CSV table of C-alpha atoms in Angstrom, one decimal:
chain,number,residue,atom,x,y,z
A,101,UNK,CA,179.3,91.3,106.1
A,102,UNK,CA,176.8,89.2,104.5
A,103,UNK,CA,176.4,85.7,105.2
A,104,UNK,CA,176.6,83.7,101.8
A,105,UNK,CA,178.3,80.1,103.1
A,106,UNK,CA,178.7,78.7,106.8
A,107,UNK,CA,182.5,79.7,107.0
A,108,UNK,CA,181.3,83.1,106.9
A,109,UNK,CA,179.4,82.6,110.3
A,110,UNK,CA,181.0,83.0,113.6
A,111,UNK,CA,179.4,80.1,114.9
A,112,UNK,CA,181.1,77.9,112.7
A,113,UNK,CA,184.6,79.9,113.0
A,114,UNK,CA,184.6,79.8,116.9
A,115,UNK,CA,183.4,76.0,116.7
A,116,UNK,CA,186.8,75.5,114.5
A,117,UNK,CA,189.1,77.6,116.8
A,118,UNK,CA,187.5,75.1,119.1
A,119,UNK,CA,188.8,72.0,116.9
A,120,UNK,CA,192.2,73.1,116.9
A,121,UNK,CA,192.2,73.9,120.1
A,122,UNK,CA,191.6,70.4,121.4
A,123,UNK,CA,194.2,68.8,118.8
A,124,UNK,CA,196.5,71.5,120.1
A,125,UNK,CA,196.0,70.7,124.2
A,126,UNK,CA,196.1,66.6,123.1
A,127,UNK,CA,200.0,66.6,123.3
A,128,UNK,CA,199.9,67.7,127.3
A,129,UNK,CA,197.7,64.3,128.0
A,130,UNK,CA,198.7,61.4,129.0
A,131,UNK,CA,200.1,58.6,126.2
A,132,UNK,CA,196.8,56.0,128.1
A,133,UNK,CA,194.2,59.0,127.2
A,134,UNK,CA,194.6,59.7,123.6
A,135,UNK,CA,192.3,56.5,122.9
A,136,UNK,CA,189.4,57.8,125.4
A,137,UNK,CA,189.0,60.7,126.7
A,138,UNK,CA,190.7,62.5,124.1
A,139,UNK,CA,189.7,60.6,121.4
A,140,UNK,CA,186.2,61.6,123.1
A,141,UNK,CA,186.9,65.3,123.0
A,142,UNK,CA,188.1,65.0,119.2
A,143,UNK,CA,185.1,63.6,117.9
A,144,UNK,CA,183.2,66.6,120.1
A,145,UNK,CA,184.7,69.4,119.1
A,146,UNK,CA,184.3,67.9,115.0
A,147,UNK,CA,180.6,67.6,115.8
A,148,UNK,CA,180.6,71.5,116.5
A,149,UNK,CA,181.7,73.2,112.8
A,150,UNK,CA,180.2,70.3,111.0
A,151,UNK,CA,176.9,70.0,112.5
A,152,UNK,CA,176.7,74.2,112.1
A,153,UNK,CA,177.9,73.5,108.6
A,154,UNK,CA,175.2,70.9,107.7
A,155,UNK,CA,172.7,72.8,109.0
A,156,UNK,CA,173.6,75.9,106.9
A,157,UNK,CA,172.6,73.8,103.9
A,158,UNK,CA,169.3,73.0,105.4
A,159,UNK,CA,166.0,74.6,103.1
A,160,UNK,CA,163.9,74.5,106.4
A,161,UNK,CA,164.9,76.8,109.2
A,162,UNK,CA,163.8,73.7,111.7
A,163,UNK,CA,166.3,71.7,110.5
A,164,UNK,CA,168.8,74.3,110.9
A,165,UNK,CA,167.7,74.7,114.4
A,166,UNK,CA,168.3,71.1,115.1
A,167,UNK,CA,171.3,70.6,113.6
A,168,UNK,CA,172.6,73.6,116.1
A,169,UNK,CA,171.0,71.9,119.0
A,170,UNK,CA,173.6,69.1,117.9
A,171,UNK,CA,176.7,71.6,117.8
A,172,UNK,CA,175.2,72.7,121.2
A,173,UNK,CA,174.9,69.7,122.7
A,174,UNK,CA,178.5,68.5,121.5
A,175,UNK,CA,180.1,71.6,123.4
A,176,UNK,CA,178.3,70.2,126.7
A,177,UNK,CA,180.3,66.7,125.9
């Protein structure tokens, strides 16, 4: 399959399934969470798919390689 934007790489898809993962879990959390430590893990797992997908439209390959360090970094959060 040939790679022609970042929803066709599987980087990006697994960082989504990651998204709607997190949004799916937030109902089992407590009401008092939902402001921090979910709100926490929300804007994480965004950071993933969008920082893959801003990189992808990077000219330079180093800024690509950045931008995942990013996504990578937000999966550690």
């Amino acid at each position: 399959m040939k790679i022609v934007q970042f929803r066709d790489l599987k980087v990006w898809q697994l960082g989504k399934e990651i998204v709607l993962d997190v949004y799916t879990i937030r109902k089992q959390f407590p009401r008092e969470e939902v402001y921090g430590l979910m709100a926490q893990m929300r804007r994480a797992a965004v950071s993933i798919p969008s920082n893959v997908a801003e990189g992808f439209k990077r000219i330079h390959n180093k800024e690509y390689r950045q931008f995942l360090y990013v996504a990578l970094g937000s999966c550690a959060e």
